[in-house]
Amino acid sequence: MNDDKTLLHKAVDLAKDGIRLGNGPFGALIVRGDNIIAEASNQVVMSHDPTAHAEVLAIRKAAEILKTHDLSDCTIYTSCEPCPMCLGAIYWSGIKRVVYAAGKGDAEMAGFSDKLIYDEISLDPASRKISFIHIDEEEGREVFRLWNDFEDKIRY
Amino acid sequence: MNDDKTLLHKAVDLAKDGIRLGNGPFGALIVRGDNIIAEASNQVVMSHDPTAHAEVLAIRKAAEILKTHDLSDCTIYTSCEPCPMCLGAIYWSGIKRVVYAAGKGDAEMAGFSDKLIYDEISLDPASRKISFIHIDEEEGREVFRLWNDFEDKIRY
């Protein structure tokens, strides 16, 4: 039976695969109705891809399979509370339900930067540890004027 | 000459390509020293990928080309202040310098959810618009104990 506990257990098993395969200890799956649409383990190290977190990979796979960027009828199960990158990906995908096991504090204790990034994101850009340089604002706004005037745009 | 203004102008041109190609109005490039390593326009709509923001795509391409998830010696130029997903990707990549044109308020006025997601991320999971269900915390922590005990791990 695909209840929340069973599906979350699968995500935890995928996280263990992440460790075995030389990547980070994270796993996730995307479910729609009774169907598991996509599964993924973290692949950051072996694929040389800093965005290859389990949630991002599962979302990308599910969107490819369903041929839409809109996963609003799906649930994501993840072995650990999503980091800000993955949380952003969840919002952009329209997913409305997140079931998770470990918390971001557990990830921090294991040496991951999740909490640091959460703290940084809530700061004004000028106050962050990374240098944020805001120039040519007017040229940037011009792009949005072009967008607003573009009649064939598909919003997302 | 590849000064900040010239490179940011290229990112804005890539954003205009995004519109022309039926995607969102965003562009980004990754630069190391005097070399442009990777360029990208938003591809969310046409590639059916909610994570295909210009910054994420540019980071993925640069990491693939440089064969490392560590882009700490690179700068990212982006036509608009990064959304939380892209900002998270920037932190995970180690990029230390972000040069941008339009602000997140400009993106909001053009109909994008950047500001909403920034607001949601700073909330406690239980207070967000999306349903966050925290179960099996102990099973999730067990994965991190396995990780801590795994001697061959590569940290990132």
mmCIF file of N, CA and C in Angstrom, chain A residues 96-144:
data_model
loop_
_atom_site.group_PDB
_atom_site.id
_atom_site.type_symbol
_atom_site.label_atom_id
_atom_site.label_comp_id
_atom_site.label_asym_id
_atom_site.label_seq_id
_atom_site.Cartn_x
_atom_site.Cartn_y
_atom_site.Cartn_z
ATOM 1 N N LYS A 96 2.176 20.773 -4.263
ATOM 2 C CA LYS A 96 1.485 21.385 -3.121
ATOM 3 C C LYS A 96 1.674 20.618 -1.817
ATOM 4 N N ARG A 97 2.396 19.482 -1.876
ATOM 5 C CA ARG A 97 2.479 18.631 -0.684
ATOM 6 C C ARG A 97 3.876 18.022 -0.596
ATOM 7 N N VAL A 98 4.533 18.239 0.551
ATOM 8 C CA VAL A 98 5.909 17.782 0.772
ATOM 9 C C VAL A 98 5.917 16.918 2.029
ATOM 10 N N VAL A 99 6.359 15.668 1.903
ATOM 11 C CA VAL A 99 6.464 14.776 3.068
ATOM 12 C C VAL A 99 7.944 14.481 3.275
ATOM 13 N N TYR A 100 8.456 14.743 4.484
ATOM 14 C CA TYR A 100 9.903 14.598 4.682
ATOM 15 C C TYR A 100 10.220 13.939 6.020
ATOM 16 N N ALA A 101 11.441 13.382 6.110
ATOM 17 C CA ALA A 101 11.854 12.648 7.314
ATOM 18 C C ALA A 101 12.775 13.530 8.176
ATOM 19 N N ALA A 102 14.088 13.550 7.907
ATOM 20 C CA ALA A 102 15.005 14.360 8.723
ATOM 21 C C ALA A 102 14.737 15.852 8.525
ATOM 22 N N GLY A 103 15.157 16.658 9.502
ATOM 23 C CA GLY A 103 15.000 18.110 9.405
ATOM 24 C C GLY A 103 16.282 18.778 8.947
ATOM 25 N N LYS A 104 16.211 20.091 8.625
ATOM 26 C CA LYS A 104 17.397 20.786 8.124
ATOM 27 C C LYS A 104 18.495 20.856 9.201
ATOM 28 N N GLY A 105 18.087 20.811 10.471
ATOM 29 C CA GLY A 105 19.077 20.798 11.557
ATOM 30 C C GLY A 105 19.896 19.502 11.530
ATOM 31 N N ASP A 106 19.250 18.395 11.189
ATOM 32 C CA ASP A 106 19.974 17.121 11.065
ATOM 33 C C ASP A 106 20.997 17.204 9.930
ATOM 34 N N ALA A 107 20.589 17.819 8.796
ATOM 35 C CA ALA A 107 21.511 17.979 7.659
ATOM 36 C C ALA A 107 22.702 18.853 8.063
ATOM 37 N N GLU A 108 22.421 19.888 8.836
ATOM 38 C CA GLU A 108 23.500 20.779 9.288
ATOM 39 C C GLU A 108 24.503 20.010 10.156
ATOM 40 N N MET A 109 23.966 19.181 11.065
ATOM 41 C CA MET A 109 24.865 18.421 11.947
ATOM 42 C C MET A 109 25.715 17.430 11.164
ATOM 43 N N ALA A 110 25.199 16.999 9.985
ATOM 44 C CA ALA A 110 25.957 16.067 9.141
ATOM 45 C C ALA A 110 26.927 16.813 8.218
ATOM 46 N N GLY A 111 26.997 18.138 8.341
ATOM 47 C CA GLY A 111 28.008 18.896 7.602
ATOM 48 C C GLY A 111 27.511 19.574 6.330
ATOM 49 N N PHE A 112 26.189 19.627 6.111
ATOM 50 C CA PHE A 112 25.656 20.257 4.897
ATOM 51 C C PHE A 112 25.225 21.704 5.183
ATOM 52 N N SER A 113 25.209 22.518 4.108
ATOM 53 C CA SER A 113 25.047 23.971 4.255
ATOM 54 C C SER A 113 23.599 24.445 4.256
ATOM 55 N N ASP A 114 22.640 23.528 4.334
ATOM 56 C CA ASP A 114 21.231 23.916 4.195
ATOM 57 C C ASP A 114 20.856 25.109 5.079
ATOM 58 N N LYS A 115 21.214 25.028 6.360
ATOM 59 C CA LYS A 115 20.767 26.078 7.282
ATOM 60 C C LYS A 115 21.455 27.409 6.961
ATOM 61 N N LEU A 116 22.744 27.343 6.645
ATOM 62 C CA LEU A 116 23.468 28.559 6.241
ATOM 63 C C LEU A 116 22.751 29.246 5.074
ATOM 64 N N ILE A 117 22.345 28.456 4.080
ATOM 65 C CA ILE A 117 21.698 29.041 2.891
ATOM 66 C C ILE A 117 20.327 29.610 3.259
ATOM 67 N N TYR A 118 19.580 28.901 4.115
ATOM 68 C CA TYR A 118 18.307 29.476 4.598
ATOM 69 C C TYR A 118 18.551 30.826 5.264
ATOM 70 N N ASP A 119 19.579 30.908 6.095
ATOM 71 C CA ASP A 119 19.873 32.170 6.797
ATOM 72 C C ASP A 119 20.259 33.264 5.804
ATOM 73 N N GLU A 120 21.078 32.923 4.816
ATOM 74 C CA GLU A 120 21.559 33.913 3.838
ATOM 75 C C GLU A 120 20.411 34.467 2.981
ATOM 76 N N ILE A 121 19.497 33.591 2.588
ATOM 77 C CA ILE A 121 18.417 33.991 1.672
ATOM 78 C C ILE A 121 17.517 35.047 2.295
ATOM 79 N N SER A 122 17.363 34.993 3.610
ATOM 80 C CA SER A 122 16.472 35.960 4.254
ATOM 81 C C SER A 122 17.141 37.328 4.445
ATOM 82 N N LEU A 123 18.438 37.418 4.166
ATOM 83 C CA LEU A 123 19.146 38.698 4.318
ATOM 84 C C LEU A 123 19.000 39.552 3.059
ATOM 85 N N ASP A 124 19.151 40.856 3.234
ATOM 86 C CA ASP A 124 19.262 41.768 2.101
ATOM 87 C C ASP A 124 20.528 41.375 1.306
ATOM 88 N N PRO A 125 20.466 41.411 -0.061
ATOM 89 C CA PRO A 125 21.638 40.980 -0.844
ATOM 90 C C PRO A 125 22.953 41.620 -0.385
ATOM 91 N N ALA A 126 22.919 42.872 -0.013
ATOM 92 C CA ALA A 126 24.158 43.566 0.375
ATOM 93 C C ALA A 126 24.749 43.019 1.673
ATOM 94 N N SER A 127 23.950 42.289 2.454
ATOM 95 C CA SER A 127 24.417 41.793 3.759
ATOM 96 C C SER A 127 24.878 40.344 3.714
ATOM 97 N N ARG A 128 24.819 39.705 2.524
ATOM 98 C CA ARG A 128 25.165 38.287 2.448
ATOM 99 C C ARG A 128 26.677 38.058 2.393
ATOM 100 N N LYS A 129 27.094 36.813 2.620
ATOM 101 C CA LYS A 129 28.520 36.458 2.571
ATOM 102 C C LYS A 129 29.050 36.534 1.142
ATOM 103 N N ILE A 130 28.177 36.302 0.163
ATOM 104 C CA ILE A 130 28.532 36.391 -1.255
ATOM 105 C C ILE A 130 28.371 37.841 -1.696
ATOM 106 N N SER A 131 29.206 38.270 -2.648
ATOM 107 C CA SER A 131 29.128 39.652 -3.135
ATOM 108 C C SER A 131 28.003 39.792 -4.168
ATOM 109 N N PHE A 132 27.020 40.649 -3.894
ATOM 110 C CA PHE A 132 25.909 40.916 -4.822
ATOM 111 C C PHE A 132 26.053 42.324 -5.364
ATOM 112 N N ILE A 133 26.194 42.429 -6.699
ATOM 113 C CA ILE A 133 26.438 43.726 -7.331
ATOM 114 C C ILE A 133 25.261 44.052 -8.251
ATOM 115 N N HIS A 134 24.530 45.091 -7.912
ATOM 116 C CA HIS A 134 23.301 45.440 -8.628
ATOM 117 C C HIS A 134 23.571 46.632 -9.542
ATOM 118 N N ILE A 135 23.713 46.372 -10.851
ATOM 119 C CA ILE A 135 23.956 47.469 -11.803
ATOM 120 C C ILE A 135 23.004 47.332 -12.996
ATOM 121 N N ASP A 136 22.923 48.391 -13.781
ATOM 122 C CA ASP A 136 22.131 48.371 -15.020
ATOM 123 C C ASP A 136 20.691 47.921 -14.804
ATOM 124 N N GLU A 137 20.095 48.399 -13.701
ATOM 125 C CA GLU A 137 18.721 48.013 -13.373
ATOM 126 C C GLU A 137 17.765 48.378 -14.516
ATOM 127 N N GLU A 138 17.998 49.539 -15.132
ATOM 128 C CA GLU A 138 17.071 50.000 -16.178
ATOM 129 C C GLU A 138 17.111 49.073 -17.395
ATOM 130 N N GLU A 139 18.326 48.598 -17.760
ATOM 131 C CA GLU A 139 18.448 47.669 -18.887
ATOM 132 C C GLU A 139 17.733 46.339 -18.564
ATOM 133 N N GLY A 140 17.820 45.920 -17.302
ATOM 134 C CA GLY A 140 17.118 44.710 -16.876
ATOM 135 C C GLY A 140 15.606 44.880 -16.958
ATOM 136 N N ARG A 141 15.130 46.052 -16.549
ATOM 137 C CA ARG A 141 13.669 46.305 -16.605
ATOM 138 C C ARG A 141 13.149 46.320 -18.034
ATOM 139 N N GLU A 142 14.000 46.777 -18.954
ATOM 140 C CA GLU A 142 13.609 46.836 -20.369
ATOM 141 C C GLU A 142 13.198 45.442 -20.876
ATOM 142 N N VAL A 143 13.891 44.405 -20.380
ATOM 143 C CA VAL A 143 13.543 43.027 -20.774
ATOM 144 C C VAL A 143 12.108 42.705 -20.357
ATOM 145 N N PHE A 144 11.733 43.121 -19.161
ATOM 146 C CA PHE A 144 10.365 42.833 -18.696
ATOM 147 C C PHE A 144 9.322 43.635 -19.481
#
